[in-house]
Coordinates of C-alpha atoms and ligand atoms in Angstrom, one line a residue:
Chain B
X10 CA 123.6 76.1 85.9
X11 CA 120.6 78.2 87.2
X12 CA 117.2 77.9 88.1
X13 CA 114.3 79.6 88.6
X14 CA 111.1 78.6 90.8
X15 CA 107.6 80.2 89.8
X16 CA 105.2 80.0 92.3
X17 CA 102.2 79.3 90.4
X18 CA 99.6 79.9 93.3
X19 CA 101.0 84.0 93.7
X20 CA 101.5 84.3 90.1
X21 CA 98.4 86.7 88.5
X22 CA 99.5 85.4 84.3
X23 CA 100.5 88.9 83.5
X24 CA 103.0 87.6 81.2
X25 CA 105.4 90.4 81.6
X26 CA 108.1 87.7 82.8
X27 CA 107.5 86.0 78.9
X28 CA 108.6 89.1 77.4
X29 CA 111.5 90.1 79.5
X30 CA 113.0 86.9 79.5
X31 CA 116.1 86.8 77.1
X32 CA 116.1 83.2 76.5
X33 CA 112.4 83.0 75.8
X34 CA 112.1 80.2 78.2
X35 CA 108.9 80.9 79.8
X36 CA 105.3 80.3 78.6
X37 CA 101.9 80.1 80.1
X38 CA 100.8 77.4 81.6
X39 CA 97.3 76.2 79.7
X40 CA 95.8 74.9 82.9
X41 CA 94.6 77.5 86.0
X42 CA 95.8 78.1 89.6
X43 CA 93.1 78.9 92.5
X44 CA 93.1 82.5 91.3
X45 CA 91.6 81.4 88.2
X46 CA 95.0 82.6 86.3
X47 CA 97.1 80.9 84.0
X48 CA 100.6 80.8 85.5
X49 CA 103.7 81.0 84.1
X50 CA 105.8 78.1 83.8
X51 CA 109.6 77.5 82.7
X52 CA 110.2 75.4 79.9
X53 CA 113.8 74.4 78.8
X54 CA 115.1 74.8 82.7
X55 CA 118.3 74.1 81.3
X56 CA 118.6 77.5 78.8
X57 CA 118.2 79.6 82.0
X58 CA 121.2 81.8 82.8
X59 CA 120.2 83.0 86.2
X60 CA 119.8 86.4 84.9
X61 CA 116.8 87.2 87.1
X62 CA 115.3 89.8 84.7
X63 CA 111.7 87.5 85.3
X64 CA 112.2 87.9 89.2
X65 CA 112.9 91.5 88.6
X66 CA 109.7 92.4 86.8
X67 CA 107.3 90.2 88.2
X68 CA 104.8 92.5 90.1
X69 CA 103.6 89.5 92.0
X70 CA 107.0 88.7 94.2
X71 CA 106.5 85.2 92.5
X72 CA 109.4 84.2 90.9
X73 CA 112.8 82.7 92.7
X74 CA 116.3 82.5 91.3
X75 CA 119.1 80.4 92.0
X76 CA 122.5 80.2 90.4
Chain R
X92 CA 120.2 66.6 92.4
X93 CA 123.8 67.0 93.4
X94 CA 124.3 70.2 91.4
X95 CA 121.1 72.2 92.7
X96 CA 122.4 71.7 95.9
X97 CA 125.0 74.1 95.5
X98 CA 123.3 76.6 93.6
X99 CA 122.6 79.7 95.5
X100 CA 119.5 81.9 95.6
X101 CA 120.5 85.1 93.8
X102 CA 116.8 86.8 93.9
X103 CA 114.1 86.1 96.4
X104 CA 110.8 88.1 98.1
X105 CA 112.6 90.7 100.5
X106 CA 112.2 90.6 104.2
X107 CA 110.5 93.9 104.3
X108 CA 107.5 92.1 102.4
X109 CA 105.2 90.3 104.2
X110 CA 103.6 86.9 103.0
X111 CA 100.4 89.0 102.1
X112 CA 99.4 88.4 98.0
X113 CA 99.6 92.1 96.4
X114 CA 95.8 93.2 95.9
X115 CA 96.6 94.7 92.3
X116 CA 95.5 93.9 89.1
X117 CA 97.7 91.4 86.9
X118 CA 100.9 93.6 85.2
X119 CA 100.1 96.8 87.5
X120 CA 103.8 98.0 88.5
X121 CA 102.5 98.7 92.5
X122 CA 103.9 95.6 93.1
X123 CA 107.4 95.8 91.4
X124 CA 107.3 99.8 93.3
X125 CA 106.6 97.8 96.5
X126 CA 109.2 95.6 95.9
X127 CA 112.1 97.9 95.5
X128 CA 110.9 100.1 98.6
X129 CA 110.9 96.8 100.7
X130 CA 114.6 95.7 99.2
X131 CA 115.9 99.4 99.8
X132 CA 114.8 98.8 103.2
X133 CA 116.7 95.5 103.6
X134 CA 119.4 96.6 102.3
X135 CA 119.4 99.7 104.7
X136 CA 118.5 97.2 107.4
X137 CA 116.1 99.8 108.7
X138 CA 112.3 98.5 108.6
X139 CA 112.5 97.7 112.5
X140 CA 112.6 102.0 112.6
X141 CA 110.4 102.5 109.6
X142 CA 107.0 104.5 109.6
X143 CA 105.5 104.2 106.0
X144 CA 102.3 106.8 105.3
X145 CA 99.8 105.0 102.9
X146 CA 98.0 107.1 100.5
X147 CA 94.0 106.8 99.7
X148 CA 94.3 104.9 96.1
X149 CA 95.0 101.6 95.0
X150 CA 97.8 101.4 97.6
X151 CA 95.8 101.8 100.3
X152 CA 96.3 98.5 101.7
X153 CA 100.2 99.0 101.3
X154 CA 99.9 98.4 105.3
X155 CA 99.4 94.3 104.7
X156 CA 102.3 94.0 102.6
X157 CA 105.3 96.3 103.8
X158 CA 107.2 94.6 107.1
X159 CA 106.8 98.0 108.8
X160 CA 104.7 100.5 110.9
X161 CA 102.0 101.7 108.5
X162 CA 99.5 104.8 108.7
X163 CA 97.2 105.3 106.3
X164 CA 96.3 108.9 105.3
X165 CA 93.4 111.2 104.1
X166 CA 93.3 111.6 100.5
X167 CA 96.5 113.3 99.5
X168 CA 97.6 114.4 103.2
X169 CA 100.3 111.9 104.0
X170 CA 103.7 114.5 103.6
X171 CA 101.3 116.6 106.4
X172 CA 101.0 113.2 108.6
X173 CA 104.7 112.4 107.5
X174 CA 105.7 115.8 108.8
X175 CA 104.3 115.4 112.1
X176 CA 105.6 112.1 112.4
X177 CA 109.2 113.0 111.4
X178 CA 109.5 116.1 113.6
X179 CA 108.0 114.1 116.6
X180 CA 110.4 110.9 115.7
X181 CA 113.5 112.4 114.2
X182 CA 115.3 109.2 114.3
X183 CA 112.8 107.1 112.7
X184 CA 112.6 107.1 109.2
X185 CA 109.4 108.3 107.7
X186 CA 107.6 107.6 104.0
X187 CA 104.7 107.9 102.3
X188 CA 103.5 106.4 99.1
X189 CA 101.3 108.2 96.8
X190 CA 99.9 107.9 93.8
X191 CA 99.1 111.0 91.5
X192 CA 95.6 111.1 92.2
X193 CA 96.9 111.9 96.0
X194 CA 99.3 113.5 95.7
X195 CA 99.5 115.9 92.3
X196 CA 95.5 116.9 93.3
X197 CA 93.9 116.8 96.0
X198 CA 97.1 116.7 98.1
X199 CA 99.5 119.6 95.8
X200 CA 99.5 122.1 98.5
X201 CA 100.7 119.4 101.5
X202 CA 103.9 117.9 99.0
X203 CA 105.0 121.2 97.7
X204 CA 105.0 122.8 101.0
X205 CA 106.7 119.5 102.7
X206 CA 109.3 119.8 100.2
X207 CA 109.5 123.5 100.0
X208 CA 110.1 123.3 103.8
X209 CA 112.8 120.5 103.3
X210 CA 110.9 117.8 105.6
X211 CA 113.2 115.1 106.3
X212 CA 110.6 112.4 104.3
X213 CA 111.1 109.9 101.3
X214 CA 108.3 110.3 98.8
X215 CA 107.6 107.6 96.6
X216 CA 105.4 109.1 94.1
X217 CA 103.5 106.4 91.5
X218 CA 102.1 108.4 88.5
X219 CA 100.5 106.2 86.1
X220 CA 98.7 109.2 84.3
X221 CA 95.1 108.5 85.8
X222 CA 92.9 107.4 88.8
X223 CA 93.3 103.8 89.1
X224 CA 91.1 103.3 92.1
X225 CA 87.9 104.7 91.5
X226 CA 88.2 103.7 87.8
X227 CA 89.9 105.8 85.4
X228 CA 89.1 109.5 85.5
X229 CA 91.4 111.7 84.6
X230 CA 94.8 112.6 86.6
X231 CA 96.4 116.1 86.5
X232 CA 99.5 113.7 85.0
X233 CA 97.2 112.3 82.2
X234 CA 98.5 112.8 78.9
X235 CA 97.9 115.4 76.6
X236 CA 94.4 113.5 74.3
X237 CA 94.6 110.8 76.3
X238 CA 91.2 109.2 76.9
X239 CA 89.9 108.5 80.0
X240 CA 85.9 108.3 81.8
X241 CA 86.2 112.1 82.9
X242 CA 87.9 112.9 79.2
X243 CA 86.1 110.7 76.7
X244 CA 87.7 112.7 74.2
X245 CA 91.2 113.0 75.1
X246 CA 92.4 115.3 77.9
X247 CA 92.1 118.9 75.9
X248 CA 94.7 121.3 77.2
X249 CA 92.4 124.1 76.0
X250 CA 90.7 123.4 79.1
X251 CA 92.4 121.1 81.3
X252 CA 95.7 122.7 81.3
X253 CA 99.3 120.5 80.2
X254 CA 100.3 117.2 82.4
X255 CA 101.9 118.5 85.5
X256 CA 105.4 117.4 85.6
X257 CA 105.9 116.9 89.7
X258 CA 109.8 116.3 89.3
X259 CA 110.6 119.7 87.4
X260 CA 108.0 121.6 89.4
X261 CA 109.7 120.4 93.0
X262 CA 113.0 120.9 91.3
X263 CA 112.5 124.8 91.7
X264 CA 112.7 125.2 94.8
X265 CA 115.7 125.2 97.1
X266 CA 114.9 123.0 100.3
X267 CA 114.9 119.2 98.9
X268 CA 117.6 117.2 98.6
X269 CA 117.0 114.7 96.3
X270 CA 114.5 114.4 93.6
X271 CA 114.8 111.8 90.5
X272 CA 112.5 110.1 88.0
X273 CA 112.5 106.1 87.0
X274 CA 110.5 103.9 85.1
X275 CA 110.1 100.0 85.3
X276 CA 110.2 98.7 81.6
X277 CA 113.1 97.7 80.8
X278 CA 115.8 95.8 83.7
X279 CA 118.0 98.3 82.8
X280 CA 115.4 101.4 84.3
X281 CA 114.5 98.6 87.4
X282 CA 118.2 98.6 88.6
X283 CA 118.2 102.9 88.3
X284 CA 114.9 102.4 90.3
X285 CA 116.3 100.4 93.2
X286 CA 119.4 102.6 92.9
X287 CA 117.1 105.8 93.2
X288 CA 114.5 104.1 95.8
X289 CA 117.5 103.1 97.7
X290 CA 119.4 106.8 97.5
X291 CA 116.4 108.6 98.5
X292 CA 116.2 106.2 102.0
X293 CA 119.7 106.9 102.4
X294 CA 119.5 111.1 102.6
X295 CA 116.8 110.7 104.9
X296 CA 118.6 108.2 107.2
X297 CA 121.8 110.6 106.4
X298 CA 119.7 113.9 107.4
X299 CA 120.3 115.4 104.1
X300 CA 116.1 116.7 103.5
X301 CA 113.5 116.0 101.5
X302 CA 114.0 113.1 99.0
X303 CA 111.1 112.4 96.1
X304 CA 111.4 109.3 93.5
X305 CA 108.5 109.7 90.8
X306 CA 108.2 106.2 89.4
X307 CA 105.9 106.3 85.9
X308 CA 103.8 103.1 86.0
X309 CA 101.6 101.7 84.0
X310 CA 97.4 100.7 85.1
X311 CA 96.5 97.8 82.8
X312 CA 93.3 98.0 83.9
X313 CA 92.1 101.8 83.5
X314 CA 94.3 102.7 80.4
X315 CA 92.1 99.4 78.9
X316 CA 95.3 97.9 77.4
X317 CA 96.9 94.2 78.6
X318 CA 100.2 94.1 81.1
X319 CA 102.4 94.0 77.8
X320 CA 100.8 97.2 76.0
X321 CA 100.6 98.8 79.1
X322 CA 104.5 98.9 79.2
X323 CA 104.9 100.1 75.9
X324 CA 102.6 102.8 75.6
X325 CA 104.5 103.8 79.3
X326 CA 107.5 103.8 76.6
X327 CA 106.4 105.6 73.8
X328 CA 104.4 108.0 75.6
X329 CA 104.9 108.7 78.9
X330 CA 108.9 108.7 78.7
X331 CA 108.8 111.3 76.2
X332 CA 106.5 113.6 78.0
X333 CA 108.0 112.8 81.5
X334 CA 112.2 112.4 81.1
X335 CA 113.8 109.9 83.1
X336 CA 116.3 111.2 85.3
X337 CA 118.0 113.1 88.4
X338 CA 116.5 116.6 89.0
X339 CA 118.0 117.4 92.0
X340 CA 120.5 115.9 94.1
X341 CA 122.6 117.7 96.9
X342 CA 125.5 115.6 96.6
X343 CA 126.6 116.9 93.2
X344 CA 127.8 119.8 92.6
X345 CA 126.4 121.1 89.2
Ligands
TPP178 C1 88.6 113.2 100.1 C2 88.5 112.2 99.0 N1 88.2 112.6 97.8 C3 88.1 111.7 96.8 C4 88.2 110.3 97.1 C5 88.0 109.3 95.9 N2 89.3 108.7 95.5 C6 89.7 107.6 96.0 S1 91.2 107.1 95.3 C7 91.2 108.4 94.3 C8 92.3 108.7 93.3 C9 93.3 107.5 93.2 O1 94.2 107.7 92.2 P1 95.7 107.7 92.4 O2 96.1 108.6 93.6 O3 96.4 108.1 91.1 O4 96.1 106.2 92.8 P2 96.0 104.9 92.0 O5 94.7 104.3 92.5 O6 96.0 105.2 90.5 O7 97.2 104.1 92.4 C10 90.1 109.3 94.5 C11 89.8 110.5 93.8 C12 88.5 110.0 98.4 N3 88.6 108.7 98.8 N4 88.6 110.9 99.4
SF4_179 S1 116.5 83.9 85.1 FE1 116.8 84.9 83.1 S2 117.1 83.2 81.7 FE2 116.3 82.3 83.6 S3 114.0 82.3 83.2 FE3 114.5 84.2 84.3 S4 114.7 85.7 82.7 FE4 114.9 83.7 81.7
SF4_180 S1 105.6 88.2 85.9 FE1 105.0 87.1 87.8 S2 102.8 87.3 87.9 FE2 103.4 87.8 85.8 S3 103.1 85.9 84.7 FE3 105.3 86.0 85.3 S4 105.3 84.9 87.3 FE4 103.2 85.4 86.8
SF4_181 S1 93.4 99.8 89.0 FE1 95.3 100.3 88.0 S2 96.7 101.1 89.6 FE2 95.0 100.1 90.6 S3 95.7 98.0 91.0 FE3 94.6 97.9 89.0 S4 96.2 98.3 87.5 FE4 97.1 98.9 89.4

């Protein structure tokens, strides 16, 4: 059981964290934060593995990972 | 929820970062470089003794977002600033942060003669092959035909000479300790960065000498491309032309 927690409000919708992410669990989001981005957002919470490869190459510091 | 009580939070912001949003553009890897430098710090426990030199360049704000004393430098002049700061302060630890428009031109004589004169400095050196800052123009690092606003072309080594390679160049000489190139792009290269980051903190706080970490990143913006082709052109060009890698290191014996 793990978890991540994006915070949509730092995130800049680079989309790097879609890419990296073995389980293909995240996607954009199709509606904007105060930045004007679209953040990322997990789908399937309960495929995540706690792997922290989207923490780890998210240039924004946005993500958080529990396990 | 019972269960997400007892989960534990394996990865969150380090306490060498400060609540400040990163000023970069969306994808640029300043941010993941910032990250590792602040976790090498916790892990060190040493930001409470830390003096960090920012560069002039797209880091320039680095002051808002590290947990530390910040300075920021004349254009490519922060291993001079770092070297008067270190000799001063010998038991504070000293680092400056520099991309390659800083540091591999207008400041090439300050960082070979810091690390030719084994300065007891961390260098964290970002080459991402152009100027990000003032908009693209062409880096001594830029690839060989790669196109940027001062090289519509593609850089012609006719004229503008072959990409400087900072990491074999430093190599030659005898004074620093420590000198290793990473890339971000795949987790596998962002746990050899931390590893590197964290290593070339430790010599310094160990009084080995001079310790330089070249980190090849990628500028979304400048090169034109989005976050995700930024990475792999890093990949399929910029590895081949810059190996990953130790180059020097004191502790082994080769
Ligand atoms: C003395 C001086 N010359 C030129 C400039 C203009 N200038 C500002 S940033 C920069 C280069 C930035 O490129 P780099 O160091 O690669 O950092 P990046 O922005 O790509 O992170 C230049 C030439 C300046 N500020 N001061
Ligand atoms: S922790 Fe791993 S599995 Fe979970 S969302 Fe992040 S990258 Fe995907
Ligand atoms: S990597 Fe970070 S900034 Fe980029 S989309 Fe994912 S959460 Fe947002
Ligand atoms: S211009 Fe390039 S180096 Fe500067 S913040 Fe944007 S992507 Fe990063």
């Amino acid at each position: 059981m793990a978890k991540i927690i994006i915070d949509r409000e730092r995130c800049k919708g680079c989309e790097l964290c879609t890419l990296i992410c073995p389980q293909k669990i995240i996607v954009m989001s199709k509606s904007f934060n105060k930045k004007s981005y679209h953040p990322a957002e997990l789908m399937n919470p309960e495929k995540c593995t706690g792997c922290a490869f989207c923490a780890m190459t998210c240039p924004d510091v946005a993500i958080e990972v529990y396990k | 929820m019972g269960v997400k009580k007892l989960m534990k939070q394996v990865f969150t912001k380090p306490k060498s970062l400060t609540d400040v949003p990163f000023t970069y553009c969306p994808g640029c890897h300043h941010g993941i470089i910032h990250r590792l430098v602040a976790e090498a710090m916790d892990d060190l426990n040493i930001a409470e003794d830390t003096i960090g030199i920012a560069p002039v360049g797209c880091a320039v704000f680095a002051y808002l977002f590290f947990e530390c004393d910040m300075i920021v430098a004349a254009h490519g002049r922060a291993p001079a600033i770092a070297t008067g700061i270190k000799r001063v302060k010998p038991d504070n630890i000293v680092f400056t942060y520099q991309g390659d428009g800083d540091l591999a031109s207008i400041g090439t004589a300050e960082i070979v003669h810091a690390a030719n004169r084994g300065e007891k400095i961390t260098v964290i050196f970002v080459n991402n092959a152009i100027y990000g800052m003032t908009g693209g123009q062409m880096a001594p690092t830029t690839l060989e035909g790669q196109i940027t606003q001062t090289s519509p072309y593609g850089r012609d080594s006719k004229t503008m000479g072959m990409p400087i390679r900072i990491c074999e160049l430093l190599s030659t000489l005898n004074s620093p300790a420590y000198i290793a190139r990473v890339a971000l792009t795949k987790p596998a290269y962002i746990v050899k960065a931390k590893k590197a980051i964290k290593k070339a903190f430790q010599y310094q706080l160990d009084g080995k000498g001079f310790a330089l970490v070249e980190v090849l990143s990628t500028c979304p913006t400048s090169w034109g491309l989005s976050p995700k082709e930024a990475n792999e052109w890093l990949n399929e060009k910029m590895i081949p032309y810059y190996p990953l890698g130790e180059f020097k290191n004191v502790e082994e014996v080769s």
